[in-house]
Tab-separated table of C-alpha atoms and ligand atoms in Angstrom:
chain	number	residue	atom	x	y	z
N	1	UNK	CA	10.033	34.460	-20.017
N	2	UNK	CA	12.584	32.339	-21.794
N	3	UNK	CA	13.990	29.464	-19.784
N	4	UNK	CA	16.836	27.054	-20.505
N	5	UNK	CA	16.748	23.638	-18.821
N	6	UNK	CA	19.969	21.661	-18.581
N	7	UNK	CA	19.691	17.884	-18.838
N	8	UNK	CA	17.923	15.281	-20.916
N	9	UNK	CA	16.330	12.659	-18.685
N	10	UNK	CA	12.915	11.904	-17.236
N	11	UNK	CA	13.461	14.496	-14.519
N	12	UNK	CA	14.118	17.201	-17.085
N	13	UNK	CA	11.093	16.149	-19.147
N	14	UNK	CA	8.947	16.536	-16.029
N	15	UNK	CA	10.497	19.968	-15.328
N	16	UNK	CA	9.951	21.106	-18.933
N	17	UNK	CA	6.366	19.783	-18.901
N	18	UNK	CA	5.583	21.699	-15.716
N	19	UNK	CA	7.266	24.854	-17.043
N	20	UNK	CA	5.274	24.557	-20.261
N	21	UNK	CA	2.091	25.018	-18.223
N	22	UNK	CA	3.327	28.225	-16.585
N	23	UNK	CA	1.645	31.524	-17.350
N	24	UNK	CA	5.123	33.145	-17.478
N	25	UNK	CA	6.452	31.000	-20.319
N	26	UNK	CA	7.271	32.324	-23.757
N	27	UNK	CA	9.825	29.797	-24.828
N	28	UNK	CA	11.656	26.824	-23.331
N	29	UNK	CA	15.048	25.566	-24.450
N	30	UNK	CA	16.690	22.370	-23.285
N	31	UNK	CA	20.151	20.924	-23.689
N	32	UNK	CA	20.515	18.163	-24.704
N	33	UNK	CA	16.842	17.225	-24.165
N	34	UNK	CA	15.312	14.071	-25.649
N	35	UNK	CA	12.539	13.097	-28.056
N	36	UNK	CA	9.755	13.804	-25.526
N	37	UNK	CA	11.185	17.128	-24.420
N	38	UNK	CA	11.459	18.149	-28.081
N	39	UNK	CA	7.646	18.328	-28.235
N	40	UNK	CA	7.644	21.128	-25.645
N	41	UNK	CA	11.019	22.806	-25.916
N	42	UNK	CA	13.646	23.664	-28.474
N	43	UNK	CA	16.411	21.139	-27.903
N	44	UNK	CA	19.918	22.412	-28.508
N	45	UNK	CA	23.157	20.532	-28.534
N	46	UNK	CA	25.566	22.714	-26.591
N	47	UNK	CA	26.668	20.231	-23.915
N	48	UNK	CA	26.210	20.767	-20.194
N	49	UNK	CA	29.985	20.770	-19.649
N	50	UNK	CA	30.633	23.758	-21.902
N	51	UNK	CA	29.845	26.607	-19.548
N	52	UNK	CA	31.211	29.354	-21.799
N	53	UNK	CA	29.180	28.146	-24.779
N	54	UNK	CA	26.066	27.895	-22.606
N	55	UNK	CA	26.539	31.422	-21.283
N	56	UNK	CA	27.037	32.700	-24.854
N	57	UNK	CA	23.813	30.961	-25.875
N	58	UNK	CA	21.926	32.454	-22.936
N	59	UNK	CA	23.173	35.943	-23.821
N	60	UNK	CA	22.469	35.558	-27.525
N	61	UNK	CA	18.924	34.234	-27.024
N	62	UNK	CA	18.126	36.636	-24.156
N	63	UNK	CA	17.272	33.759	-21.847
N	64	UNK	CA	15.984	34.962	-18.493
N	65	UNK	CA	16.585	31.917	-16.353
N	66	UNK	CA	18.520	28.642	-16.486
N	67	UNK	CA	17.438	25.606	-14.449
N	68	UNK	CA	19.965	22.817	-13.880
N	69	UNK	CA	18.699	19.215	-13.676
N	70	UNK	CA	21.676	16.906	-13.049
N	71	UNK	CA	24.406	16.967	-10.409
N	72	UNK	CA	27.407	16.882	-12.712
N	73	UNK	CA	27.347	20.509	-13.919
N	74	UNK	CA	26.407	21.704	-10.416
N	75	UNK	CA	29.402	19.929	-8.916
N	76	UNK	CA	31.657	21.533	-11.510
N	77	UNK	CA	30.430	25.021	-10.703
N	78	UNK	CA	27.930	25.926	-13.449
N	79	UNK	CA	26.083	28.182	-10.996
N	80	UNK	CA	29.264	30.062	-10.059
N	81	UNK	CA	30.124	30.496	-13.770
N	82	UNK	CA	26.674	31.886	-14.663
N	83	UNK	CA	26.554	34.164	-11.644
N	84	UNK	CA	29.958	35.603	-12.499
N	85	UNK	CA	28.428	36.699	-15.799
N	86	UNK	CA	25.348	38.094	-14.054
N	87	UNK	CA	23.021	35.405	-15.447
N	88	UNK	CA	20.082	34.064	-13.460
N	89	UNK	CA	20.461	30.353	-12.709
N	90	UNK	CA	18.785	28.013	-10.249
N	91	UNK	CA	20.846	25.506	-8.282
N	92	UNK	CA	23.429	25.408	-5.508
N	93	UNK	CA	26.935	26.689	-6.174
N	94	UNK	CA	29.946	24.417	-6.343
N	95	UNK	CA	30.697	24.636	-2.670
N	96	UNK	CA	27.165	23.703	-1.587
N	97	UNK	CA	26.959	20.988	-4.244
N	98	UNK	CA	29.704	19.134	-2.375
N	99	UNK	CA	26.906	17.791	-0.203
N	100	UNK	CA	26.356	15.442	-3.147
N	101	UNK	CA	29.704	15.419	-4.932
N	102	UNK	CA	31.708	14.330	-1.875
N	103	UNK	CA	30.261	11.784	0.528
N	104	UNK	CA	33.062	12.628	2.986
N	105	UNK	CA	32.184	16.334	2.828
N	106	UNK	CA	28.529	15.424	3.476
N	107	UNK	CA	29.336	13.060	6.352
N	108	UNK	CA	31.671	15.549	8.021
N	109	UNK	CA	29.086	18.293	7.564
N	110	UNK	CA	26.390	16.119	9.172
N	111	UNK	CA	28.718	15.339	12.055
N	112	UNK	CA	29.444	19.055	12.578
N	113	UNK	CA	25.766	19.949	12.761
N	114	UNK	CA	24.412	16.887	14.572
N	115	UNK	CA	22.335	15.617	11.635
N	116	UNK	CA	21.438	11.934	12.191
N	117	UNK	CA	23.472	9.674	9.897
N	118	UNK	CA	25.176	6.281	10.033
N	119	UNK	CA	28.404	6.063	12.003
N	120	UNK	CA	31.394	6.137	9.619
N	121	UNK	CA	35.079	6.459	8.938
N	122	UNK	CA	36.746	7.902	5.839
N	123	UNK	CA	39.825	6.323	4.235
N	124	UNK	CA	42.372	7.373	1.629
N	125	UNK	CA	43.927	3.947	1.123
N	126	UNK	CA	42.754	0.390	0.904
N	127	UNK	CA	44.497	-1.548	3.672
N	128	UNK	CA	43.399	0.531	6.704
N	129	UNK	CA	39.875	0.431	5.263
N	130	UNK	CA	40.066	-3.359	4.991
N	131	UNK	CA	41.303	-3.618	8.600
N	132	UNK	CA	38.419	-1.419	9.734
N	133	UNK	CA	35.917	-3.598	7.842
N	134	UNK	CA	37.344	-6.723	9.518
N	135	UNK	CA	37.091	-5.042	12.906
N	136	UNK	CA	33.489	-3.854	12.378
N	137	UNK	CA	32.154	-6.997	10.652
N	138	UNK	CA	29.169	-7.223	8.293
N	139	UNK	CA	26.693	-5.992	7.226
N	140	UNK	CA	28.577	-2.845	6.371
N	141	UNK	CA	28.371	-0.194	3.652
N	142	UNK	CA	31.218	0.942	1.386
N	143	UNK	CA	30.876	4.184	-0.595
N	144	UNK	CA	33.120	5.862	-3.142
N	145	UNK	CA	33.563	9.492	-2.092
N	146	UNK	CA	32.872	11.127	-5.457
N	147	UNK	CA	30.101	11.015	-8.049
N	148	UNK	CA	29.629	7.540	-9.518
N	149	UNK	CA	26.234	7.799	-11.234
N	150	UNK	CA	24.530	6.038	-8.322
N	151	UNK	CA	26.799	2.987	-8.662
N	152	UNK	CA	29.457	3.738	-6.063
N	153	UNK	CA	27.596	2.342	-3.021
N	154	UNK	CA	27.905	-1.271	-1.852
N	155	UNK	CA	25.758	-2.672	0.921
N	156	UNK	CA	27.886	-5.696	1.846
N	157	UNK	CA	26.388	-8.628	3.697
N	158	UNK	CA	29.727	-10.299	4.372
N	159	UNK	CA	33.213	-9.046	5.239
N	160	UNK	CA	34.511	-10.611	2.001
N	161	UNK	CA	31.979	-8.668	-0.093
N	162	UNK	CA	32.931	-5.472	1.711
N	163	UNK	CA	36.639	-6.034	1.104
N	164	UNK	CA	35.991	-6.751	-2.579
N	165	UNK	CA	34.099	-3.456	-2.772
N	166	UNK	CA	36.973	-1.571	-1.113
N	167	UNK	CA	39.415	-3.112	-3.617
N	168	UNK	CA	37.117	-2.513	-6.582
N	169	UNK	CA	36.940	1.171	-5.728
N	170	UNK	CA	40.477	1.842	-4.482
N	171	UNK	CA	42.682	-0.652	-6.317
N	172	UNK	CA	40.851	-1.487	-9.537
N	173	UNK	CA	39.695	2.139	-9.617
N	174	UNK	CA	36.272	1.220	-10.994
N	175	UNK	CA	35.080	4.812	-10.546
N	176	UNK	CA	38.362	6.564	-11.321
N	177	UNK	CA	39.091	9.598	-9.157
N	178	UNK	CA	35.694	9.330	-7.460
N	179	UNK	CA	37.285	6.410	-5.599
N	180	UNK	CA	40.383	8.231	-4.313
N	181	UNK	CA	38.689	8.233	-0.928
N	182	UNK	CA	35.953	6.043	0.523
N	183	UNK	CA	33.480	6.054	3.372
N	184	UNK	CA	32.912	2.882	5.356
N	185	UNK	CA	29.695	3.154	7.313
N	186	UNK	CA	27.320	1.290	9.531
N	187	UNK	CA	24.477	-0.467	7.730
N	188	UNK	CA	21.115	0.840	8.855
N	189	UNK	CA	18.028	-1.244	8.364
N	190	UNK	CA	14.715	0.508	8.125
N	191	UNK	CA	12.381	2.043	5.585
N	192	UNK	CA	13.826	4.318	2.951
N	193	UNK	CA	12.197	7.470	1.607
N	194	UNK	CA	13.158	10.507	-0.406
N	195	UNK	CA	12.432	13.920	0.979
N	196	UNK	CA	13.116	16.938	-1.164
N	197	UNK	CA	12.829	20.552	-0.101
N	198	UNK	CA	12.982	23.968	-1.738
N	199	UNK	CA	15.730	26.242	-0.339
N	200	UNK	CA	15.938	29.993	-0.932
N	201	UNK	CA	18.933	30.858	1.244
N	202	UNK	CA	16.643	31.785	4.140
N	203	UNK	CA	13.666	29.456	4.190
N	204	UNK	CA	13.141	25.741	3.594
N	205	UNK	CA	9.826	24.350	2.348
N	206	UNK	CA	9.306	20.588	2.083
N	207	UNK	CA	8.075	19.106	-1.162
N	208	UNK	CA	5.542	16.278	-1.344
N	209	UNK	CA	7.216	13.076	-0.175
N	210	UNK	CA	8.087	10.183	-2.449
N	211	UNK	CA	9.734	6.821	-2.514
N	212	UNK	CA	12.093	5.396	-5.105
N	213	UNK	CA	12.738	1.749	-6.058
N	214	UNK	CA	16.470	1.422	-6.611
N	215	UNK	CA	16.944	-2.252	-7.468
N	216	UNK	CA	16.414	-3.550	-10.978
N	217	UNK	CA	14.110	-6.492	-10.106
N	218	UNK	CA	10.896	-6.978	-8.128
N	219	UNK	CA	11.148	-7.467	-4.358
N	220	UNK	CA	14.249	-5.234	-4.342
N	221	UNK	CA	16.468	-7.870	-5.961
N	222	UNK	CA	19.436	-7.368	-8.251
N	223	UNK	CA	21.821	-4.451	-8.632
N	224	UNK	CA	21.071	-0.806	-7.828
N	225	UNK	CA	19.913	1.418	-10.681
N	226	UNK	CA	19.233	5.140	-11.017
N	227	UNK	CA	15.664	4.324	-9.931
N	228	UNK	CA	13.032	1.978	-11.403
N	229	UNK	CA	9.918	3.795	-10.290
N	230	UNK	CA	8.556	6.085	-7.618
N	231	UNK	CA	5.339	7.161	-6.009
N	232	UNK	CA	4.094	10.168	-4.110
N	233	UNK	CA	3.076	10.670	-1.356
N	234	UNK	CA	5.081	8.125	0.664
N	235	UNK	CA	2.989	6.894	3.613
N	236	UNK	CA	6.152	6.384	5.674
N	237	UNK	CA	6.585	10.175	5.690
N	238	UNK	CA	3.789	11.044	8.068
N	239	UNK	CA	3.190	14.682	9.050
N	240	UNK	CA	5.208	14.055	12.217
N	241	UNK	CA	8.056	12.465	10.314
N	242	UNK	CA	8.092	15.348	7.832
N	243	UNK	CA	8.307	17.789	10.742
N	244	UNK	CA	11.151	15.776	12.253
N	245	UNK	CA	13.061	15.719	8.945
N	246	UNK	CA	12.648	19.479	8.657
N	247	UNK	CA	13.837	20.029	12.215
N	248	UNK	CA	16.678	17.503	12.296
N	249	UNK	CA	17.878	17.603	8.696
N	250	UNK	CA	16.701	20.410	6.427
N	251	UNK	CA	16.937	23.374	8.783
N	252	UNK	CA	20.313	22.289	10.210
N	253	UNK	CA	21.635	22.038	6.624
N	254	UNK	CA	20.412	25.536	5.831
N	255	UNK	CA	21.836	27.027	9.028
N	256	UNK	CA	25.067	25.052	8.840
N	257	UNK	CA	25.762	26.184	5.284
N	258	UNK	CA	24.917	29.745	6.201
N	259	UNK	CA	27.300	29.617	9.163
N	260	UNK	CA	29.976	28.563	6.660
N	261	UNK	CA	29.158	31.433	4.338
N	262	UNK	CA	27.089	29.525	1.765
N	263	UNK	CA	23.530	30.328	0.768
N	264	UNK	CA	21.759	27.338	-0.740
N	265	UNK	CA	19.315	28.190	-3.526
N	266	UNK	CA	17.617	25.209	-5.146
N	267	UNK	CA	16.367	21.781	-4.219
N	268	UNK	CA	18.038	19.578	-1.639
N	269	UNK	CA	17.189	15.899	-1.649
N	270	UNK	CA	17.732	13.815	1.450
N	271	UNK	CA	17.659	10.051	1.044
N	272	UNK	CA	16.713	8.848	4.513
N	273	UNK	CA	16.410	5.506	6.257
N	274	UNK	CA	13.820	5.575	9.017
N	275	UNK	CA	14.741	3.344	11.915
N	276	UNK	CA	12.984	3.426	15.289
N	277	UNK	CA	11.345	6.706	14.325
N	278	UNK	CA	14.654	8.461	13.518
N	279	UNK	CA	15.407	9.658	9.955
N	280	UNK	CA	19.066	8.791	9.269
N	281	UNK	CA	20.447	10.565	6.188
N	282	UNK	CA	22.010	8.099	3.738
N	283	UNK	CA	22.796	10.661	1.105
N	284	UNK	CA	22.179	14.178	-0.036
N	285	UNK	CA	21.544	15.141	-3.619
N	286	UNK	CA	21.751	18.784	-4.530
N	287	UNK	CA	19.011	18.538	-7.149
N	288	UNK	CA	15.668	16.934	-7.863
N	289	UNK	CA	15.608	13.120	-7.783
N	290	UNK	CA	15.010	11.017	-10.850
N	291	UNK	CA	12.442	9.374	-11.059
N	292	UNK	CA	10.938	10.970	-7.911
N	293	UNK	CA	10.468	14.261	-9.767
N	294	UNK	CA	8.018	12.666	-12.203
N	295	UNK	CA	5.326	11.757	-9.626
N	296	UNK	CA	6.123	14.748	-7.389
N	297	UNK	CA	5.903	17.463	-10.075
N	298	UNK	CA	2.785	15.759	-11.486
N	299	UNK	CA	1.187	16.656	-8.155
N	300	UNK	CA	2.475	20.224	-7.893
N	301	UNK	CA	-0.502	22.541	-7.973
N	302	UNK	CA	1.166	25.914	-8.446
N	303	UNK	CA	3.336	27.491	-11.113
N	304	UNK	CA	6.887	26.088	-11.094
N	305	UNK	CA	8.310	29.360	-12.441
N	306	UNK	CA	6.993	31.184	-9.368
N	307	UNK	CA	8.782	28.672	-7.153
N	308	UNK	CA	12.006	28.883	-9.167
N	309	UNK	CA	12.080	32.674	-8.954
N	310	UNK	CA	11.222	32.618	-5.254
N	311	UNK	CA	14.106	30.208	-4.596
N	312	UNK	CA	16.526	32.538	-6.352
N	313	UNK	CA	15.188	35.740	-4.806
N	314	UNK	CA	14.767	34.485	-1.228
N	315	UNK	CA	10.979	34.824	-1.375
N	316	UNK	CA	9.716	31.320	-0.652
N	317	UNK	CA	7.982	32.524	2.499
N	318	UNK	CA	5.675	34.647	0.301
N	319	UNK	CA	4.391	31.629	-1.662
N	320	UNK	CA	1.774	29.100	-0.748
N	321	UNK	CA	2.974	25.847	-2.257
N	322	UNK	CA	0.113	23.464	-2.891
N	323	UNK	CA	0.027	19.813	-3.950
N	324	UNK	CA	-2.853	17.977	-5.601
N	325	UNK	CA	-4.557	15.563	-3.216
N	326	UNK	CA	-4.242	12.783	-5.796
N	327	UNK	CA	-1.466	10.222	-5.613
N	328	UNK	CA	1.006	9.610	-8.431
N	329	UNK	CA	2.889	6.494	-9.468
N	330	UNK	CA	5.707	6.365	-12.014
N	331	UNK	CA	6.898	3.090	-13.566
N	332	UNK	CA	10.252	3.265	-15.356
N	333	UNK	CA	10.744	1.222	-18.531
N	334	UNK	CA	14.342	0.214	-19.199
N	335	UNK	CA	16.402	-1.218	-22.034
N	336	UNK	CA	17.625	-4.801	-22.021
N	337	UNK	CA	20.910	-5.008	-20.111
N	338	UNK	CA	20.414	-1.943	-17.888
N	339	UNK	CA	22.008	-1.082	-15.405
N	340	UNK	CA	24.918	-2.764	-17.225
N	341	UNK	CA	25.619	-2.312	-20.927
N	342	UNK	CA	22.292	-1.898	-22.635
N	343	UNK	CA	20.796	-2.001	-26.105
N	344	UNK	CA	19.866	1.134	-28.033
N	345	UNK	CA	17.986	2.025	-31.196
N	346	UNK	CA	14.877	-0.117	-30.548
N	347	UNK	CA	11.641	1.227	-32.036
N	348	UNK	CA	9.118	2.410	-29.416
N	349	UNK	CA	5.391	2.065	-30.149
N	350	UNK	CA	2.115	2.725	-28.350
N	351	UNK	CA	2.656	6.261	-27.057
N	352	UNK	CA	0.202	8.116	-29.309
N	353	UNK	CA	-2.841	6.440	-27.830
N	354	UNK	CA	-1.762	7.388	-24.300
N	355	UNK	CA	-1.690	11.099	-25.137
N	356	UNK	CA	-5.489	11.159	-24.946
N	357	UNK	CA	-5.510	10.155	-21.285
N	358	UNK	CA	-5.266	13.213	-19.013
N	359	UNK	CA	-4.282	11.130	-16.001
N	360	UNK	CA	-1.258	9.597	-17.710
N	361	UNK	CA	1.986	11.401	-18.443
N	362	UNK	CA	4.754	9.574	-20.242
N	363	UNK	CA	8.047	11.251	-19.435
N	364	UNK	CA	10.885	10.420	-21.783
N	365	UNK	CA	14.385	9.654	-20.538
N	366	UNK	CA	16.547	7.763	-23.054
N	367	UNK	CA	14.648	8.381	-26.291
N	368	UNK	CA	15.632	9.854	-29.661
N	369	UNK	CA	14.328	10.178	-33.178
N	370	UNK	CA	16.108	8.117	-35.811
N	371	UNK	CA	14.976	8.975	-39.347
N	372	UNK	CA	11.705	10.220	-37.898
N	373	UNK	CA	11.068	7.100	-35.808
N	374	UNK	CA	11.031	7.147	-32.012
N	375	UNK	CA	13.746	4.824	-30.681
N	376	UNK	CA	15.440	3.978	-27.392
N	377	UNK	CA	18.729	5.734	-26.683
N	378	UNK	CA	19.412	5.161	-22.986
N	379	UNK	CA	19.176	2.687	-20.113
N	380	UNK	CA	16.100	4.252	-18.588
N	381	UNK	CA	13.805	4.907	-21.527
N	382	UNK	CA	10.408	6.159	-20.279
N	383	UNK	CA	8.729	7.000	-16.971
N	384	UNK	CA	5.038	6.183	-17.221
N	385	UNK	CA	3.346	8.328	-14.601
N	386	UNK	CA	-0.314	8.245	-13.618
N	387	UNK	CA	-2.415	10.243	-11.198
N	388	UNK	CA	-5.237	8.587	-9.274
N	389	UNK	CA	-7.488	9.159	-6.293
N	390	UNK	CA	-5.105	7.033	-4.238
N	391	UNK	CA	-1.913	5.037	-4.734
N	392	UNK	CA	-3.855	1.931	-5.739
N	393	UNK	CA	-5.746	3.608	-8.548
N	394	UNK	CA	-2.664	5.535	-9.700
N	395	UNK	CA	-0.750	2.263	-9.814
N	396	UNK	CA	-3.478	0.518	-11.826
N	397	UNK	CA	-3.615	3.368	-14.334
N	398	UNK	CA	0.176	3.466	-14.677
N	399	UNK	CA	0.413	-0.279	-15.351
N	400	UNK	CA	-2.521	-0.194	-17.761
N	401	UNK	CA	-0.619	2.459	-19.700
N	402	UNK	CA	2.638	0.483	-19.537
N	403	UNK	CA	0.919	-2.473	-21.209
N	404	UNK	CA	0.217	-0.339	-24.275
N	405	UNK	CA	3.903	0.500	-24.809
N	406	UNK	CA	6.349	-1.744	-26.570
N	407	UNK	CA	9.983	-1.919	-27.551
N	408	UNK	CA	12.268	-4.909	-27.938
N	409	UNK	CA	13.887	-5.947	-24.649
N	410	UNK	CA	11.643	-3.658	-22.551
N	411	UNK	CA	11.922	-4.328	-18.808
N	412	UNK	CA	10.055	-2.864	-15.840
N	413	UNK	CA	9.274	-3.756	-12.254
N	414	UNK	CA	5.780	-5.061	-11.552
N	415	UNK	CA	5.774	-4.072	-7.888
N	416	UNK	CA	6.148	-0.291	-7.947
N	417	UNK	CA	4.174	1.253	-5.052
N	418	UNK	CA	3.331	-2.108	-3.459
N	419	UNK	CA	5.239	-0.985	-0.375
N	420	UNK	CA	2.870	1.933	0.049
N	421	UNK	CA	-0.166	-0.286	-0.374
N	422	UNK	CA	0.992	-2.552	2.400
N	423	UNK	CA	0.948	0.247	4.926
N	424	UNK	CA	-2.000	2.504	5.620
N	425	UNK	CA	-1.441	6.245	5.758
N	426	UNK	CA	-1.789	7.790	9.178
F	1	AMP	P1	23.203	6.306	-1.574
F	1	AMP	O1	23.620	6.575	-2.988
F	1	AMP	O2	24.178	6.738	-0.531
F	1	AMP	O3	21.780	6.676	-1.283
F	1	AMP	O4	23.145	4.713	-1.485
F	1	AMP	C1	22.426	3.927	-2.400
F	1	AMP	C2	21.556	2.951	-1.655
F	1	AMP	O5	22.353	2.136	-0.797
F	1	AMP	C3	20.566	3.632	-0.726
F	1	AMP	O6	19.430	4.022	-1.404
F	1	AMP	C4	20.308	2.558	0.299
F	1	AMP	O7	19.375	1.606	-0.179
F	1	AMP	C5	21.651	1.891	0.408
F	1	AMP	N1	22.420	2.446	1.542
F	1	AMP	C6	23.269	3.501	1.528
F	1	AMP	N2	23.787	3.735	2.745
F	1	AMP	C7	23.260	2.813	3.561
F	1	AMP	C8	23.400	2.518	4.969
F	1	AMP	N3	24.229	3.208	5.752
F	1	AMP	N4	22.694	1.498	5.453
F	1	AMP	C9	21.880	0.741	4.666
F	1	AMP	N5	21.709	0.964	3.349
F	1	AMP	C10	22.384	1.980	2.797
F	2	LIG	N1	16.447	8.439	-7.572
F	2	LIG	C1	17.643	8.743	-6.895
F	2	LIG	C2	18.357	9.917	-7.401
F	2	LIG	O1	17.831	10.745	-8.101
F	2	LIG	O2	19.529	10.052	-7.088
């Protein structure tokens, strides 16, 4: 088979790596890809926003299947465009992708189907939202409705902070049109986890659990990022909790969408906050998480192409999806300045030696070749992922590998997976 992967981050490197081990693979293409992906796939520069050009490419190269990594093309209807041309593509269509692209759509959907989520109100202008914030008091959470690259959520500890967030989004228009509407919601305190599941329009199968680390600094300090590291499995997702998330979240999403005439094919990601044993949904993503995909796919023990085809063809129930018993930990290395304006073009060294270690996978995110030299080209640069008998040994291996890598201004958290180590698995 020939497969095209859309995207160029750590998540897409992990997808391409797993595809490259499939017995079905003849050739992998990726757009735009990155320096790590280029070792496994032919990277092309078509642009994920140019649907017509992508479809032409797929026809010209006789590509059998396209897999979409990021949310942006999904929310703009790449799946609908490909399907109209009779091309096989994996991901939810535009309508279903609203679960991620509109927080108000997602909240209203959850309300309709009784999915546990924080209490909320939606607003289309600033002053009623400010009045509501004053009435509710802090802590309180303010969210831009549309896609804001993970930056449109403010957990405010004071009323003043919350009002500044409302104004930043609605008056200063920090996220443009994504801030035309906002959600103001109750702040829920608990333990956060990411649960992803495969959907085939009929069946839902949970993936191995994971946990992200969103803040830039150790001990969850500093601003939110796209994710500074992740591990799998997440001890907080016990077998019982997984069953509850399937029953209270995943299946109701599948049935609710179906009742509204939408079949969801692809991965759904639920970011949940577990409080008093109840999984409250903080957000949905209509795709694999980044960096969660790196540790999770490292543990996948069957062919990813089989899963992709089963998701498209409604045949998930015929597959036995297995995960390696080992644990995986991924530490993200970032450029100086991230998540704000960051430096680029710094030479990266130390990766060659790590290629010999079978337990370590270095997934590239923001990397490029400049005159034949590997350099940084993004905020999140690499995801150093290690497998070990348990979280502790995976963590040690990942950090040992991190110490071998260097680039100017390199930053990473030192406490990835510590949360899991503090709590025994039951
Ligand atoms: P989201 O993009 O909606 O997942 O929000 C980003 C981060 O903000 C989450 O990972 C949580 O840490 C935090 N967050 C979002 N909503 C809430 C909430 N209702 N209560 C507490 N924290 C929240
Ligand atoms: N790591 C969070 C996300 O992928 O949105």
